[in-house]
Amino acid sequence: MNILALETSCDETSASVVSNGSKVKSVVISSQIKIHAKYFGVVPELASRAHIENINPVIAKALKKASVTFSDFPKKIHAIAVTVGPGLSGALLVGAIAAKTMATVYKKPLIPVNHLEGHLYSAFIENKSIKPPFLGVIISGGHTELIIVEDFGKYKTLGRTRDDAAGEAFDKAAKMLSLEYPGGPVIDKRAEKGNPNAIKFTRPYLKGSWDFSFSGIKTALLNYLKVNPVKNERHLNDICASFRQAVAETLCFKAFEAVEKFSLKQIALGGGVSANSLIRNMFMQEGKKNKIKIFIPSLIYCTDNAAMIACAAYLKQKKCGLNYNNIQLKPDPSLPLENW
Ligand code: KG4
Ligand code: ZN
């Protein structure tokens, strides 16, 4: 089954054609980083406008790469999928309207997908063999969640962030350090050259809860900088390495505590922060030590992309079929994770 999926929930306009949830025939991602960088965060109105400009060329490119012409579309594409939330209202609307239009014109089923499910199943694109139960660790710019995936579409959310998401913490830290947006990749790169033990930032483990709180690490950095302004490149790299270490250890500690407590044997990471080199290594090493299988998507499937939406849609239709009401499909900016 070939699914054409669209993802426009935040600042990436993406379209992808995926066969049977794992054979990616094309994935096109148009990033808006340049537009939002000067504001140090995504400006919703600018994001919607850019999605409107980008959506048609991005779809056309994805279809062309997958060797689908508009005339053989009805034969080659069997369903359309689209992110319906959570995300920015105007941004979601652009993808939803494009998907609805194509589904109506070509008389195709339209599968609504929760953005979090895209991240949860993104490791499946390259690892068809993962079978629930597993612990899903979603770490992105908007979310930090520990979710037990008991079965496809059957979730138990253990905890989430009480304040900043992990990616948001990286982005805010970068701003404090006068580095570029988005902060995650910049801090990650500098951290590779720094000493992770130079500064001991707090690890907010929140004992007795599965929740996270990253604003504490961020405040610790702010307080540190008030007393110790950045002296030189080496000092800056040490700060980045120490900050990254604190975030990575916090995430890793809680995730492995959860797999032990709930007797799980697999962890699947997803979301932009799972592109972080230390987090990837730390999870792999801990996994080896504790005999837990770790699945981390390739970098392209960590940040927002439509291939993960196609993958989630494929799994969803396998369990629930293709009977959705195309006309009534409506994006919801605060869509909760729901069981199928
Ligand atoms: O999943 P994503 O593309 O969008 C959301 O759904 O939020 O994640 C974007 C976030 C940004 O906060 C960015 O700084 C972070 O992912 N990120 C990273 C890295 N690459 C992207 N954080 C840490 N290390 C990275 N290498
Ligand atoms: Zn995302």
mmCIF file of C-alpha atoms and ligand atoms in Angstrom:
data_model
loop_
_atom_site.group_PDB
_atom_site.id
_atom_site.type_symbol
_atom_site.label_atom_id
_atom_site.label_comp_id
_atom_site.label_asym_id
_atom_site.label_seq_id
_atom_site.Cartn_x
_atom_site.Cartn_y
_atom_site.Cartn_z
ATOM 1 C CA MET A 1 0.000 0.000 0.000
ATOM 2 C CA ASN A 2 1.397 3.393 -1.038
ATOM 3 C CA ILE A 3 0.519 6.309 1.228
ATOM 4 C CA LEU A 4 1.112 9.956 0.380
ATOM 5 C CA ALA A 5 1.544 11.799 3.695
ATOM 6 C CA LEU A 6 1.690 15.493 4.539
ATOM 7 C CA GLU A 7 3.192 17.094 7.659
ATOM 8 C CA THR A 8 2.766 20.807 8.387
ATOM 9 C CA SER A 9 2.297 20.956 12.157
ATOM 10 C CA CYS A 10 5.130 23.373 12.942
ATOM 11 C CA ASP A 11 7.890 24.833 10.772
ATOM 12 C CA GLU A 12 8.599 22.048 8.285
ATOM 13 C CA THR A 13 6.486 21.546 5.173
ATOM 14 C CA SER A 14 6.912 17.907 4.250
ATOM 15 C CA ALA A 15 5.420 15.364 1.863
ATOM 16 C CA SER A 16 6.380 11.725 1.470
ATOM 17 C CA VAL A 17 5.348 8.611 -0.408
ATOM 18 C CA VAL A 18 5.902 5.437 1.616
ATOM 19 C CA SER A 19 5.097 1.885 0.631
ATOM 20 C CA ASN A 20 3.805 -0.481 3.364
ATOM 21 C CA GLY A 21 4.948 1.842 6.154
ATOM 22 C CA SER A 22 8.648 1.305 5.603
ATOM 23 C CA LYS A 23 9.771 1.633 1.982
ATOM 24 C CA VAL A 24 10.321 5.365 1.597
ATOM 25 C CA LYS A 25 9.920 6.206 -2.083
ATOM 26 C CA SER A 26 10.346 9.913 -1.439
ATOM 27 C CA VAL A 27 10.538 12.363 1.422
ATOM 28 C CA VAL A 28 10.737 16.089 0.801
ATOM 29 C CA ILE A 29 11.202 18.533 3.679
ATOM 30 C CA SER A 30 11.146 22.280 3.261
ATOM 31 C CA SER A 31 12.501 23.861 6.440
ATOM 32 C CA GLN A 32 11.546 27.365 7.584
ATOM 33 C CA ILE A 33 14.518 27.750 9.932
ATOM 34 C CA LYS A 34 15.813 30.821 8.067
ATOM 35 C CA ILE A 35 12.459 32.598 8.498
ATOM 36 C CA HIS A 36 12.208 31.981 12.244
ATOM 37 C CA ALA A 37 15.886 32.139 13.248
ATOM 38 C CA LYS A 38 15.907 35.861 13.875
ATOM 39 C CA TYR A 39 12.988 35.500 16.334
ATOM 40 C CA PHE A 40 14.643 32.561 18.189
ATOM 41 C CA GLY A 41 11.462 30.537 17.842
ATOM 42 C CA VAL A 42 8.652 29.690 15.458
ATOM 43 C CA VAL A 43 6.329 32.617 14.653
ATOM 44 C CA PRO A 44 2.939 30.955 13.976
ATOM 45 C CA GLU A 45 1.688 33.504 11.421
ATOM 46 C CA LEU A 46 4.908 33.350 9.403
ATOM 47 C CA ALA A 47 4.843 29.552 9.579
ATOM 48 C CA SER A 48 1.305 29.381 8.119
ATOM 49 C CA ARG A 49 2.225 31.729 5.303
ATOM 50 C CA ALA A 50 5.342 29.750 4.410
ATOM 51 C CA HIS A 51 3.352 26.472 4.446
ATOM 52 C CA ILE A 52 0.861 27.984 1.982
ATOM 53 C CA GLU A 53 3.708 28.929 -0.352
ATOM 54 C CA ASN A 54 5.534 25.606 0.023
ATOM 55 C CA ILE A 55 2.839 22.951 0.154
ATOM 56 C CA ASN A 56 2.148 22.551 -3.584
ATOM 57 C CA PRO A 57 5.799 22.494 -4.730
ATOM 58 C CA VAL A 58 6.699 20.099 -1.897
ATOM 59 C CA ILE A 59 3.876 17.680 -2.845
ATOM 60 C CA ALA A 60 4.803 17.913 -6.540
ATOM 61 C CA LYS A 61 8.445 17.162 -5.753
ATOM 62 C CA ALA A 62 7.586 14.202 -3.506
ATOM 63 C CA LEU A 63 5.322 12.703 -6.179
ATOM 64 C CA LYS A 64 7.919 13.234 -8.900
ATOM 65 C CA LYS A 65 10.656 11.610 -6.806
ATOM 66 C CA ALA A 66 8.365 8.629 -6.225
ATOM 67 C CA SER A 67 7.691 8.490 -9.998
ATOM 68 C CA VAL A 68 4.006 9.303 -9.571
ATOM 69 C CA THR A 69 2.438 11.607 -12.168
ATOM 70 C CA PHE A 70 -0.889 13.350 -11.626
ATOM 71 C CA SER A 71 -2.458 11.044 -14.218
ATOM 72 C CA ASP A 72 -1.318 7.794 -12.575
ATOM 73 C CA PHE A 73 -1.918 9.142 -9.041
ATOM 74 C CA PRO A 74 -5.231 7.243 -8.632
ATOM 75 C CA LYS A 75 -3.565 3.948 -9.528
ATOM 76 C CA LYS A 76 -0.304 4.400 -7.595
ATOM 77 C CA ILE A 77 -1.430 6.148 -4.397
ATOM 78 C CA HIS A 78 -3.836 4.125 -2.271
ATOM 79 C CA ALA A 79 -4.423 6.527 0.628
ATOM 80 C CA ILE A 80 -3.517 10.007 1.838
ATOM 81 C CA ALA A 81 -2.424 10.765 5.410
ATOM 82 C CA VAL A 82 -2.077 14.076 7.177
ATOM 83 C CA THR A 83 -1.010 15.372 10.585
ATOM 84 C CA VAL A 84 -4.098 16.715 12.370
ATOM 85 C CA GLY A 85 -2.450 17.811 15.638
ATOM 86 C CA PRO A 86 -1.019 18.728 18.014
ATOM 87 C CA GLY A 87 0.645 21.747 16.451
ATOM 88 C CA LEU A 88 0.102 25.285 15.277
ATOM 89 C CA SER A 89 -3.473 25.918 14.230
ATOM 90 C CA GLY A 90 -2.852 27.763 10.937
ATOM 91 C CA ALA A 91 0.034 25.488 10.009
ATOM 92 C CA LEU A 92 -2.047 22.322 10.535
ATOM 93 C CA LEU A 93 -4.875 23.800 8.498
ATOM 94 C CA VAL A 94 -2.679 24.161 5.397
ATOM 95 C CA GLY A 95 -1.785 20.456 5.380
ATOM 96 C CA ALA A 96 -5.348 19.407 6.196
ATOM 97 C CA ILE A 97 -6.854 21.453 3.337
ATOM 98 C CA ALA A 98 -4.299 20.154 0.821
ATOM 99 C CA ALA A 99 -4.876 16.546 1.949
ATOM 100 C CA LYS A 100 -8.678 16.903 1.917
ATOM 101 C CA THR A 101 -8.609 18.425 -1.552
ATOM 102 C CA MET A 102 -6.494 15.606 -2.984
ATOM 103 C CA ALA A 103 -8.550 12.933 -1.208
ATOM 104 C CA THR A 104 -11.746 14.409 -2.649
ATOM 105 C CA VAL A 105 -10.429 14.926 -6.193
ATOM 106 C CA TYR A 106 -8.842 11.470 -6.394
ATOM 107 C CA LYS A 107 -11.506 9.735 -4.258
ATOM 108 C CA LYS A 108 -8.944 8.349 -1.813
ATOM 109 C CA PRO A 109 -9.271 7.494 1.880
ATOM 110 C CA LEU A 110 -7.788 10.156 4.159
ATOM 111 C CA ILE A 111 -6.062 8.966 7.345
ATOM 112 C CA PRO A 112 -5.756 11.522 10.182
ATOM 113 C CA VAL A 113 -2.508 11.120 12.153
ATOM 114 C CA ASN A 114 -1.460 12.467 15.541
ATOM 115 C CA HIS A 115 1.963 14.139 15.230
ATOM 116 C CA LEU A 116 3.170 12.372 18.402
ATOM 117 C CA GLU A 117 2.360 9.009 16.820
ATOM 118 C CA GLY A 118 4.544 10.017 13.897
ATOM 119 C CA HIS A 119 7.496 10.484 16.277
ATOM 120 C CA LEU A 120 6.556 7.352 18.270
ATOM 121 C CA TYR A 121 6.698 5.126 15.196
ATOM 122 C CA SER A 122 9.468 6.904 13.285
ATOM 123 C CA ALA A 123 11.988 4.184 14.199
ATOM 124 C CA PHE A 124 9.704 1.645 12.437
ATOM 125 C CA ILE A 125 10.556 3.070 9.031
ATOM 126 C CA GLU A 126 13.962 1.416 9.231
ATOM 127 C CA ASN A 127 13.116 -1.395 11.680
ATOM 128 C CA LYS A 128 10.045 -3.254 10.604
ATOM 129 C CA SER A 129 10.803 -5.878 13.230
ATOM 130 C CA ILE A 130 9.973 -3.747 16.321
ATOM 131 C CA LYS A 131 6.985 -5.191 18.097
ATOM 132 C CA PRO A 132 5.163 -3.632 21.055
ATOM 133 C CA PRO A 133 5.404 -3.451 23.990
ATOM 134 C CA PHE A 134 8.123 -0.817 24.049
ATOM 135 C CA LEU A 135 8.883 2.456 25.762
ATOM 136 C CA GLY A 136 8.471 5.427 23.417
ATOM 137 C CA VAL A 137 10.665 8.397 24.295
ATOM 138 C CA ILE A 138 9.506 11.483 22.400
ATOM 139 C CA ILE A 139 11.956 14.338 22.734
ATOM 140 C CA SER A 140 11.296 17.302 20.476
ATOM 141 C CA GLY A 141 10.949 21.051 20.449
ATOM 142 C CA GLY A 142 7.390 20.868 21.770
ATOM 143 C CA HIS A 143 7.280 17.560 23.656
ATOM 144 C CA THR A 144 9.129 15.387 26.136
ATOM 145 C CA GLU A 145 7.098 12.268 26.856
ATOM 146 C CA LEU A 146 7.599 8.767 28.172
ATOM 147 C CA ILE A 147 4.916 6.526 26.712
ATOM 148 C CA ILE A 148 4.444 2.799 27.056
ATOM 149 C CA VAL A 149 3.233 1.490 23.697
ATOM 150 C CA GLU A 150 1.443 -1.654 24.881
ATOM 151 C CA ASP A 151 0.260 -2.403 21.362
ATOM 152 C CA PHE A 152 -0.109 -0.382 18.147
ATOM 153 C CA GLY A 153 -2.536 2.376 19.101
ATOM 154 C CA LYS A 154 -2.641 1.392 22.783
ATOM 155 C CA TYR A 155 -0.792 3.858 24.965
ATOM 156 C CA LYS A 156 -0.031 4.517 28.596
ATOM 157 C CA THR A 157 1.599 7.920 29.086
ATOM 158 C CA LEU A 158 3.911 7.691 32.092
ATOM 159 C CA GLY A 159 5.168 11.255 32.204
ATOM 160 C CA ARG A 160 5.865 14.413 30.301
ATOM 161 C CA THR A 161 7.598 17.710 30.861
ATOM 162 C CA ARG A 162 6.060 20.043 33.399
ATOM 163 C CA ASP A 163 7.612 23.105 31.751
ATOM 164 C CA ASP A 164 10.095 23.295 28.863
ATOM 165 C CA ALA A 165 10.450 20.480 26.352
ATOM 166 C CA ALA A 166 13.984 19.093 25.915
ATOM 167 C CA GLY A 167 14.413 20.823 22.538
ATOM 168 C CA GLU A 168 13.017 24.049 23.915
ATOM 169 C CA ALA A 169 15.639 23.909 26.691
ATOM 170 C CA PHE A 170 18.399 23.550 24.080
ATOM 171 C CA ASP A 171 16.921 26.425 22.049
ATOM 172 C CA LYS A 172 16.645 28.724 25.092
ATOM 173 C CA ALA A 173 20.142 27.817 26.296
ATOM 174 C CA ALA A 174 21.534 28.700 22.859
ATOM 175 C CA LYS A 175 19.806 32.075 23.029
ATOM 176 C CA MET A 176 21.381 32.758 26.442
ATOM 177 C CA LEU A 177 24.755 31.868 24.944
ATOM 178 C CA SER A 178 24.169 34.118 21.892
ATOM 179 C CA LEU A 179 24.230 31.096 19.581
ATOM 180 C CA GLU A 180 21.969 30.535 16.575
ATOM 181 C CA TYR A 181 18.488 29.022 16.394
ATOM 182 C CA PRO A 182 17.687 26.146 16.588
ATOM 183 C CA GLY A 183 19.979 25.645 19.541
ATOM 184 C CA GLY A 184 20.025 21.834 19.694
ATOM 185 C CA PRO A 185 22.330 21.159 16.742
ATOM 186 C CA VAL A 186 24.595 24.150 17.552
ATOM 187 C CA ILE A 187 25.067 23.149 21.199
ATOM 188 C CA ASP A 188 25.561 19.521 20.143
ATOM 189 C CA LYS A 189 28.368 20.491 17.742
ATOM 190 C CA ARG A 190 30.159 22.716 20.261
ATOM 191 C CA ALA A 191 29.690 20.145 23.033
ATOM 192 C CA GLU A 192 31.769 17.658 21.034
ATOM 193 C CA LYS A 193 34.776 19.954 21.608
ATOM 194 C CA GLY A 194 34.070 20.724 25.281
ATOM 195 C CA ASN A 195 34.467 19.095 28.697
ATOM 196 C CA PRO A 196 31.143 17.643 29.943
ATOM 197 C CA ASN A 197 32.375 17.688 33.549
ATOM 198 C CA ALA A 198 33.489 21.339 33.570
ATOM 199 C CA ILE A 199 30.277 22.593 35.206
ATOM 200 C CA LYS A 200 27.881 20.486 37.252
ATOM 201 C CA PHE A 201 24.400 21.615 36.195
ATOM 202 C CA THR A 202 21.460 20.241 38.163
ATOM 203 C CA ARG A 203 19.785 16.971 37.067
ATOM 204 C CA PRO A 204 16.064 17.355 37.788
ATOM 205 C CA TYR A 205 15.140 13.712 38.328
ATOM 206 C CA LEU A 206 11.805 14.482 40.080
ATOM 207 C CA LYS A 207 11.894 11.380 42.251
ATOM 208 C CA GLY A 208 8.578 9.565 42.550
ATOM 209 C CA SER A 209 7.281 10.908 39.239
ATOM 210 C CA TRP A 210 7.866 10.064 35.581
ATOM 211 C CA ASP A 211 7.630 13.741 34.635
ATOM 212 C CA PHE A 212 10.479 15.953 33.502
ATOM 213 C CA SER A 213 11.330 19.561 34.271
ATOM 214 C CA PHE A 214 13.944 21.205 32.096
ATOM 215 C CA SER A 215 13.412 24.780 33.186
ATOM 216 C CA GLY A 216 15.579 24.000 36.251
ATOM 217 C CA ILE A 217 18.632 23.187 34.093
ATOM 218 C CA LYS A 218 17.934 26.313 32.055
ATOM 219 C CA THR A 219 17.780 28.469 35.208
ATOM 220 C CA ALA A 220 20.980 26.837 36.475
ATOM 221 C CA LEU A 221 22.660 27.930 33.238
ATOM 222 C CA LEU A 222 21.274 31.455 33.571
ATOM 223 C CA ASN A 223 22.549 31.736 37.154
ATOM 224 C CA TYR A 224 25.927 30.341 36.152
ATOM 225 C CA LEU A 225 26.274 32.883 33.331
ATOM 226 C CA LYS A 226 25.441 35.787 35.658
ATOM 227 C CA VAL A 227 28.505 34.944 37.729
ATOM 228 C CA ASN A 228 30.660 33.467 34.958
ATOM 229 C CA PRO A 229 30.127 35.266 31.651
ATOM 230 C CA VAL A 230 31.503 33.430 28.602
ATOM 231 C CA LYS A 231 35.264 34.059 28.527
ATOM 232 C CA ASN A 232 36.344 32.433 25.296
ATOM 233 C CA GLU A 233 35.571 29.677 22.785
ATOM 234 C CA ARG A 234 36.876 26.943 25.062
ATOM 235 C CA HIS A 235 34.719 28.100 27.960
ATOM 236 C CA LEU A 236 31.687 28.266 25.638
ATOM 237 C CA ASN A 237 32.309 24.709 24.436
ATOM 238 C CA ASP A 238 32.642 23.507 28.055
ATOM 239 C CA ILE A 239 29.306 25.136 28.948
ATOM 240 C CA CYS A 240 27.644 23.472 25.929
ATOM 241 C CA ALA A 241 29.127 20.075 26.811
ATOM 242 C CA SER A 242 28.078 20.357 30.476
ATOM 243 C CA PHE A 243 24.555 21.486 29.561
ATOM 244 C CA ARG A 244 24.134 18.674 27.002
ATOM 245 C CA GLN A 245 25.426 16.168 29.575
ATOM 246 C CA ALA A 246 22.823 17.276 32.139
ATOM 247 C CA VAL A 247 19.930 16.990 29.653
ATOM 248 C CA ALA A 248 21.123 13.631 28.272
ATOM 249 C CA GLU A 249 21.665 12.072 31.715
ATOM 250 C CA THR A 250 18.236 13.211 32.906
ATOM 251 C CA LEU A 251 16.479 11.695 29.880
ATOM 252 C CA CYS A 252 18.480 8.487 29.964
ATOM 253 C CA PHE A 253 18.128 7.966 33.718
ATOM 254 C CA LYS A 254 14.340 8.249 33.651
ATOM 255 C CA ALA A 255 13.882 6.162 30.507
ATOM 256 C CA PHE A 256 15.944 3.262 31.873
ATOM 257 C CA GLU A 257 14.261 3.523 35.252
ATOM 258 C CA ALA A 258 10.928 3.166 33.433
ATOM 259 C CA VAL A 259 11.924 0.106 31.372
ATOM 260 C CA GLU A 260 13.156 -1.583 34.522
ATOM 261 C CA LYS A 261 10.072 -0.752 36.545
ATOM 262 C CA PHE A 262 7.658 -1.883 33.805
ATOM 263 C CA SER A 263 9.789 -4.856 32.651
ATOM 264 C CA LEU A 264 10.119 -3.572 29.096
ATOM 265 C CA LYS A 265 12.857 -4.766 26.778
ATOM 266 C CA GLN A 266 12.799 -2.104 24.047
ATOM 267 C CA ILE A 267 13.053 1.668 23.769
ATOM 268 C CA ALA A 268 12.202 3.655 20.613
ATOM 269 C CA LEU A 269 13.344 7.263 20.467
ATOM 270 C CA GLY A 270 11.803 9.946 18.276
ATOM 271 C CA GLY A 271 11.716 13.723 17.819
ATOM 272 C CA GLY A 272 14.329 16.322 16.935
ATOM 273 C CA VAL A 273 16.349 15.911 20.144
ATOM 274 C CA SER A 274 16.947 12.239 19.341
ATOM 275 C CA ALA A 275 19.322 13.607 16.668
ATOM 276 C CA ASN A 276 21.629 14.598 19.538
ATOM 277 C CA SER A 277 24.882 12.667 19.283
ATOM 278 C CA LEU A 278 25.415 12.230 23.039
ATOM 279 C CA ILE A 279 21.810 11.156 23.651
ATOM 280 C CA ARG A 280 22.083 8.604 20.834
ATOM 281 C CA ASN A 281 25.358 7.204 22.224
ATOM 282 C CA MET A 282 24.227 7.222 25.842
ATOM 283 C CA PHE A 283 21.008 5.306 25.053
ATOM 284 C CA MET A 284 22.893 2.795 22.890
ATOM 285 C CA GLN A 285 25.515 2.187 25.595
ATOM 286 C CA GLU A 286 22.995 1.911 28.428
ATOM 287 C CA GLY A 287 20.910 -0.381 26.240
ATOM 288 C CA LYS A 288 23.859 -2.690 25.702
ATOM 289 C CA LYS A 289 24.667 -2.699 29.409
ATOM 290 C CA ASN A 290 21.075 -3.419 30.465
ATOM 291 C CA LYS A 291 20.160 -5.733 27.552
ATOM 292 C CA ILE A 292 17.509 -3.338 26.286
ATOM 293 C CA LYS A 293 17.066 -3.002 22.513
ATOM 294 C CA ILE A 294 17.344 0.614 21.441
ATOM 295 C CA PHE A 295 15.803 1.937 18.234
ATOM 296 C CA ILE A 296 16.775 5.413 17.082
ATOM 297 C CA PRO A 297 15.733 6.763 13.681
ATOM 298 C CA SER A 298 18.241 8.087 11.160
ATOM 299 C CA LEU A 299 18.700 11.837 11.494
ATOM 300 C CA ILE A 300 16.255 12.678 8.682
ATOM 301 C CA TYR A 301 13.434 10.852 10.515
ATOM 302 C CA CYS A 302 14.198 12.412 13.935
ATOM 303 C CA THR A 303 13.061 15.950 13.103
ATOM 304 C CA ASP A 304 9.616 16.616 11.625
ATOM 305 C CA ASN A 305 9.020 14.752 8.366
ATOM 306 C CA ALA A 306 6.086 13.253 6.487
ATOM 307 C CA ALA A 307 7.572 9.735 6.154
ATOM 308 C CA MET A 308 6.911 9.106 9.856
ATOM 309 C CA ILE A 309 3.298 10.254 9.324
ATOM 310 C CA ALA A 310 2.923 7.762 6.458
ATOM 311 C CA CYS A 311 4.390 5.035 8.669
ATOM 312 C CA ALA A 312 1.994 5.795 11.552
ATOM 313 C CA ALA A 313 -0.931 5.967 9.084
ATOM 314 C CA TYR A 314 -0.011 2.557 7.646
ATOM 315 C CA LEU A 315 0.031 0.957 11.114
ATOM 316 C CA LYS A 316 -3.242 2.683 12.003
ATOM 317 C CA GLN A 317 -5.149 1.549 8.904
ATOM 318 C CA LYS A 318 -3.841 -2.006 9.383
ATOM 319 C CA LYS A 319 -5.666 -2.100 12.708
ATOM 320 C CA CYS A 320 -8.621 0.263 12.104
ATOM 321 C CA GLY A 321 -9.230 0.082 8.345
ATOM 322 C CA LEU A 322 -9.715 3.004 5.988
ATOM 323 C CA ASN A 323 -13.139 4.238 6.947
ATOM 324 C CA TYR A 324 -12.578 7.872 7.905
ATOM 325 C CA ASN A 325 -14.830 10.815 7.194
ATOM 326 C CA ASN A 326 -12.779 12.922 4.783
ATOM 327 C CA ILE A 327 -15.149 15.878 4.847
ATOM 328 C CA GLN A 328 -15.264 16.098 8.640
ATOM 329 C CA LEU A 329 -11.500 15.852 9.146
ATOM 330 C CA LYS A 330 -10.542 18.826 11.298
ATOM 331 C CA PRO A 331 -7.124 19.677 12.742
ATOM 332 C CA ASP A 332 -6.892 20.114 16.514
ATOM 333 C CA PRO A 333 -3.901 22.156 17.828
ATOM 334 C CA SER A 334 -4.069 20.420 21.211
ATOM 335 C CA LEU A 335 -4.982 16.935 20.033
ATOM 336 C CA PRO A 336 -4.297 14.397 22.822
ATOM 337 C CA LEU A 337 -2.774 10.996 22.199
ATOM 338 C CA GLU A 338 -5.755 8.649 21.853
ATOM 339 C CA ASN A 339 -6.033 4.894 21.654
ATOM 340 C CA TRP A 340 -7.295 3.348 18.416
HETATM 341 O O1 KG4 B 1 10.829 17.126 16.228
HETATM 342 P P1 KG4 B 1 11.197 18.521 15.845
HETATM 343 O O2 KG4 B 1 11.712 18.735 14.446
HETATM 344 O O3 KG4 B 1 9.986 19.499 16.010
HETATM 345 C C1 KG4 B 1 9.026 19.389 16.999
HETATM 346 O O4 KG4 B 1 8.107 18.546 16.852
HETATM 347 O O5 KG4 B 1 9.163 20.142 17.993
HETATM 348 O O6 KG4 B 1 12.263 19.029 16.931
HETATM 349 C C2 KG4 B 1 12.889 20.269 16.860
HETATM 350 C C3 KG4 B 1 13.784 20.409 18.081
HETATM 351 C C4 KG4 B 1 14.421 21.787 18.242
HETATM 352 O O7 KG4 B 1 14.170 22.239 19.554
HETATM 353 C C5 KG4 B 1 15.905 21.526 18.016
HETATM 354 O O8 KG4 B 1 16.759 22.376 18.751
HETATM 355 C C6 KG4 B 1 16.043 20.096 18.462
HETATM 356 O O9 KG4 B 1 14.864 19.467 18.007
HETATM 357 N N1 KG4 B 1 17.217 19.424 17.889
HETATM 358 C C7 KG4 B 1 18.259 18.987 18.631
HETATM 359 C C8 KG4 B 1 19.232 18.481 17.733
HETATM 360 N N2 KG4 B 1 18.722 18.618 16.464
HETATM 361 C C9 KG4 B 1 17.497 19.196 16.585
HETATM 362 N N3 KG4 B 1 18.459 19.005 19.976
HETATM 363 C C10 KG4 B 1 19.614 18.504 20.435
HETATM 364 N N4 KG4 B 1 20.589 18.035 19.637
HETATM 365 C C11 KG4 B 1 20.437 17.989 18.297
HETATM 366 N N5 KG4 B 1 21.400 17.508 17.516
HETATM 367 ZN ZN ZN B 2 7.734 16.991 15.925
#
